[in-house]
Short mmCIF file of C-alpha atoms in Angstrom, two decimals:
data_model
loop_
_atom_site.label_atom_id
_atom_site.label_comp_id
_atom_site.label_asym_id
_atom_site.label_seq_id
_atom_site.Cartn_x
_atom_site.Cartn_y
_atom_site.Cartn_z
CA MET A 163 10.54 20.59 6.47
CA LYS A 164 11.33 16.89 7.51
CA LYS A 165 9.11 17.24 10.35
CA MET A 166 6.28 18.24 8.00
CA LEU A 167 6.71 15.47 5.73
CA LEU A 168 7.02 12.74 8.96
CA ALA A 169 4.00 14.46 9.64
CA LEU A 170 2.17 13.78 6.52
CA CYS A 171 3.44 10.01 6.39
CA ALA A 172 1.97 9.70 9.68
CA LEU A 173 -1.47 11.36 8.49
CA ALA A 174 -1.51 9.04 5.64
CA ALA A 175 -0.87 6.05 7.87
CA ALA A 176 -3.75 7.08 10.10
CA LEU A 177 -6.32 8.23 7.23
CA SER A 178 -5.75 4.58 5.57
CA LEU A 179 -6.39 2.81 8.63
CA ALA A 180 -9.66 4.80 9.08
CA ALA A 181 -10.66 5.39 5.62
CA CYS A 182 -9.87 1.38 4.43
CA GLY A 183 -10.02 -0.19 7.86
CA GLY A 184 -8.18 -3.42 8.91
CA ALA A 185 -4.86 -3.93 10.49
CA PRO A 186 -1.53 -3.27 8.98
CA ALA A 187 -0.49 -6.24 6.56
CA SER A 188 2.68 -7.85 7.16
CA GLY A 189 5.60 -7.61 4.42
CA GLN A 190 4.94 -7.55 0.75
CA ALA A 191 5.76 -3.69 -0.08
CA PRO A 192 6.93 -3.04 -3.71
CA ALA A 193 10.34 -4.15 -4.65
CA SER A 194 13.10 -1.78 -4.87
CA PRO A 195 13.17 0.23 -7.98
CA PRO A 196 15.78 -0.59 -10.71
CA ALA A 197 18.54 1.26 -11.31
CA SER A 198 16.98 2.86 -14.58
CA GLY A 199 13.61 3.03 -15.70
CA PRO A 200 10.54 3.61 -13.68
CA ALA A 201 10.03 1.12 -10.86
CA SER A 202 6.85 -0.49 -10.47
CA GLY A 203 4.81 -2.99 -7.83
CA SER A 204 3.25 -5.84 -8.69
CA ALA A 205 2.72 -9.54 -7.25
CA SER A 206 1.64 -11.20 -10.16
CA GLU A 207 1.54 -10.63 -14.39
CA PRO A 208 -1.98 -8.96 -15.76
CA ALA A 209 -4.54 -11.34 -16.47
CA SER A 210 -5.64 -12.02 -19.82
CA GLY A 211 -9.29 -11.07 -20.50
CA ALA A 212 -11.43 -8.72 -18.54
CA ALA A 213 -13.24 -9.67 -15.57
CA SER A 214 -16.82 -9.17 -15.56
CA GLU A 215 -17.89 -6.20 -13.48
CA GLU A 216 -20.86 -7.60 -11.86
CA ALA A 217 -18.90 -11.19 -11.09
CA ALA A 218 -15.78 -10.04 -10.20
CA ASP A 219 -14.23 -10.63 -6.90
CA TYR A 220 -11.84 -7.84 -5.84
CA THR A 221 -10.22 -9.85 -3.45
CA ALA A 222 -8.78 -11.90 -6.20
CA TYR A 223 -6.86 -9.07 -7.42
CA THR A 224 -3.71 -7.26 -6.39
CA LEU A 225 -2.40 -4.43 -7.91
CA GLN A 226 0.36 -3.25 -10.39
CA PHE A 227 1.47 0.43 -10.52
CA ASP A 228 4.61 2.53 -11.71
CA VAL A 229 6.77 4.64 -9.66
CA PRO A 230 8.25 7.59 -11.58
CA PRO A 231 11.85 7.42 -12.17
CA ASP A 232 12.92 10.33 -10.22
CA PHE A 233 11.72 8.98 -7.24
CA ALA A 234 13.73 6.66 -5.00
CA GLN A 235 12.30 4.15 -2.37
CA MET A 236 13.41 4.77 1.15
CA GLU A 237 15.21 1.43 2.85
CA GLU A 238 13.22 2.22 5.88
CA PRO A 239 10.16 3.92 5.61
CA PRO A 240 8.40 5.89 8.66
CA GLU A 241 6.51 3.75 10.86
CA GLY A 242 2.70 2.66 9.41
CA VAL A 243 4.14 3.29 6.04
CA SER A 244 4.58 0.37 3.81
CA ALA A 245 6.79 1.73 0.99
CA MET A 246 7.80 5.49 0.48
CA PHE A 247 9.36 6.87 -2.70
CA GLN A 248 10.81 10.34 -2.62
CA THR A 249 12.43 12.81 -4.65
CA ALA A 250 15.23 15.57 -3.95
CA ASP A 251 12.43 18.45 -3.81
CA GLY A 252 10.72 16.28 -1.10
CA SER A 253 7.81 15.24 -3.19
CA SER A 254 6.74 11.86 -2.30
CA ILE A 255 4.52 8.63 -2.83
CA ASN A 256 3.50 6.69 0.01
CA LEU A 257 1.91 3.54 0.04
CA VAL A 258 -0.03 2.22 3.18
CA ILE A 259 -1.26 -1.39 2.84
CA TYR A 260 -3.84 -3.15 5.51
CA ASP A 261 -5.54 -6.21 5.63
CA ASN A 262 -9.05 -6.14 4.30
CA ASP A 263 -11.67 -5.87 7.38
CA GLY A 264 -15.13 -5.87 4.85
CA SER A 265 -15.21 -2.04 4.80
CA LEU A 266 -15.12 -0.58 0.91
CA ALA A 267 -13.51 2.47 -0.02
CA SER A 268 -16.26 3.23 -2.41
CA ASP A 269 -18.19 4.00 0.78
CA VAL A 270 -16.14 6.67 2.27
CA THR A 271 -17.41 10.21 1.68
CA GLN A 272 -15.49 13.70 1.00
CA ASP A 273 -16.73 14.89 4.20
CA ALA A 274 -15.36 11.89 6.19
CA ILE A 275 -12.20 12.44 4.56
CA VAL A 276 -11.68 15.98 4.82
CA SER A 277 -12.72 15.71 8.69
CA LEU A 278 -10.44 12.89 9.21
CA LEU A 279 -7.71 15.28 7.28
CA GLU A 280 -8.16 18.54 9.33
CA GLY A 281 -8.76 16.40 12.91
CA SER A 282 -5.41 14.77 12.07
CA LEU A 283 -3.54 17.73 11.22
CA GLU A 284 -4.99 19.45 14.24
CA GLN A 285 -4.13 16.56 16.93
CA MET A 286 -0.46 16.52 15.37
CA GLY A 287 -0.22 20.49 16.15
CA VAL A 288 0.12 21.31 12.83
CA GLU A 289 -1.60 24.72 11.65
CA ALA A 290 -3.10 23.81 8.37
CA GLN A 291 -5.70 24.51 5.67
CA VAL A 292 -7.10 21.76 3.52
CA LEU A 293 -8.41 23.50 0.13
CA ASP A 294 -10.30 22.94 -2.71
CA PRO A 295 -11.10 19.14 -2.24
CA VAL A 296 -12.18 17.03 -5.36
CA PHE A 297 -13.61 13.62 -4.67
CA GLU A 298 -14.72 10.67 -6.39
CA THR A 299 -15.61 6.94 -6.06
CA GLY A 300 -16.03 4.02 -8.22
CA LYS A 301 -14.57 0.65 -9.33
CA LEU A 302 -10.80 0.53 -10.53
CA GLY A 303 -10.82 -1.50 -13.71
CA GLY A 304 -14.46 -2.25 -13.29
CA VAL A 305 -13.57 -4.66 -10.13
CA CYS A 306 -11.39 -2.64 -7.41
CA PRO A 307 -13.72 -0.22 -4.97
CA TYR A 308 -11.65 2.95 -4.49
CA TYR A 309 -12.01 6.55 -3.79
CA ARG A 310 -9.83 9.34 -4.89
CA ILE A 311 -9.52 13.01 -3.26
CA ASP A 312 -7.28 15.87 -4.54
CA TYR A 313 -6.78 18.72 -2.55
CA THR A 314 -4.43 21.35 -1.71
CA VAL A 315 -2.69 21.77 2.10
CA VAL A 316 -1.71 25.08 3.18
CA MET A 317 0.79 24.85 6.21
CA GLY A 318 2.17 28.49 6.66
CA ASP A 319 3.98 29.56 3.79
CA VAL A 320 4.17 25.79 2.44
CA VAL A 321 1.53 24.84 -0.09
CA MET A 322 1.65 21.42 -1.28
CA GLY A 323 -0.80 19.62 -3.55
CA GLN A 324 -2.24 16.08 -2.66
CA THR A 325 -3.88 12.79 -4.37
CA MET A 326 -4.85 9.88 -2.14
CA LEU A 327 -6.55 7.16 -3.20
CA GLY A 328 -7.91 3.85 -0.97
CA ILE A 329 -8.47 0.95 -3.02
CA ASN A 330 -9.82 -2.73 -2.03
CA ALA A 331 -8.16 -5.48 -3.71
CA ASP A 332 -6.60 -8.58 -2.13
CA ARG A 333 -5.88 -5.93 0.60
CA ALA A 334 -6.82 -2.28 1.60
CA TYR A 335 -4.14 -0.13 -0.21
CA THR A 336 -3.83 3.65 0.07
CA PHE A 337 -1.62 5.79 -2.12
CA THR A 338 -0.55 9.36 -1.07
CA TYR A 339 0.79 11.24 -3.95
CA THR A 340 2.65 14.80 -2.17
CA ASP A 341 3.90 17.40 -4.79
CA MET A 342 5.72 19.88 -2.76
CA THR A 343 6.39 22.21 -5.85
CA GLY A 344 3.57 22.02 -8.25
CA ASP A 345 5.98 20.36 -10.88
CA TRP A 346 4.69 16.86 -10.83
CA GLY A 347 1.06 17.33 -11.87
CA GLN A 348 1.15 15.41 -14.99
CA ILE A 349 3.84 13.06 -13.97
CA PHE A 350 1.64 11.92 -10.85
CA ALA A 351 -1.33 11.98 -13.23
CA ASP A 352 0.15 9.41 -15.05
CA ALA A 353 1.40 7.43 -12.10
CA VAL A 354 -2.15 7.29 -10.59
CA ALA A 355 -3.28 6.30 -14.26
CA SER A 356 -0.76 3.15 -14.22
CA ILE A 357 -2.58 1.64 -10.88
CA THR A 358 -4.24 -1.37 -12.57
CA PRO A 359 -6.02 -4.47 -10.99
CA VAL A 360 -4.46 -7.68 -12.06
CA ALA A 361 -5.51 -11.38 -11.33
CA GLN A 362 -3.38 -13.10 -8.84
#
């Protein structure tokens, strides 16, 4: 199971680089979660007033997000992962942060992501199926270009749900939510909904 989770972490990092482009950003992963209550990551406070969708410069925004309280931050995440949060059942939230290279997450297609996912798993020697992908693109908060894909991965007897979001802001962010038990659906939906662009 641990090998499978590490493979998924490496996969998330590879997909992040391929989908959003850029080189790994230095430092600035979210702070360690507090002892009680949900953790959150943010580099600044929310801006007052909404930005005009047409005039907004997404690079002037960073992202604020909540981490569910049952997820503890790993002190040393796997290579290529900026921050990783895990719970006892093996479910996880991975965050990969890259410097922007000018490519936009909203230009990514479902076929490209599914092909990268399947190809990466095959290269790792993992027999897996990617089932039922649901894909969308848009602008988070009317400002930050993003893609989102929800899918199921079947590896032998293991079935897990994953949600991946690539978002352009001050840097390129990829969040990967992995549900190993099927118990985290609503909690992950709330966590994804908490991702908010904030003016720097």
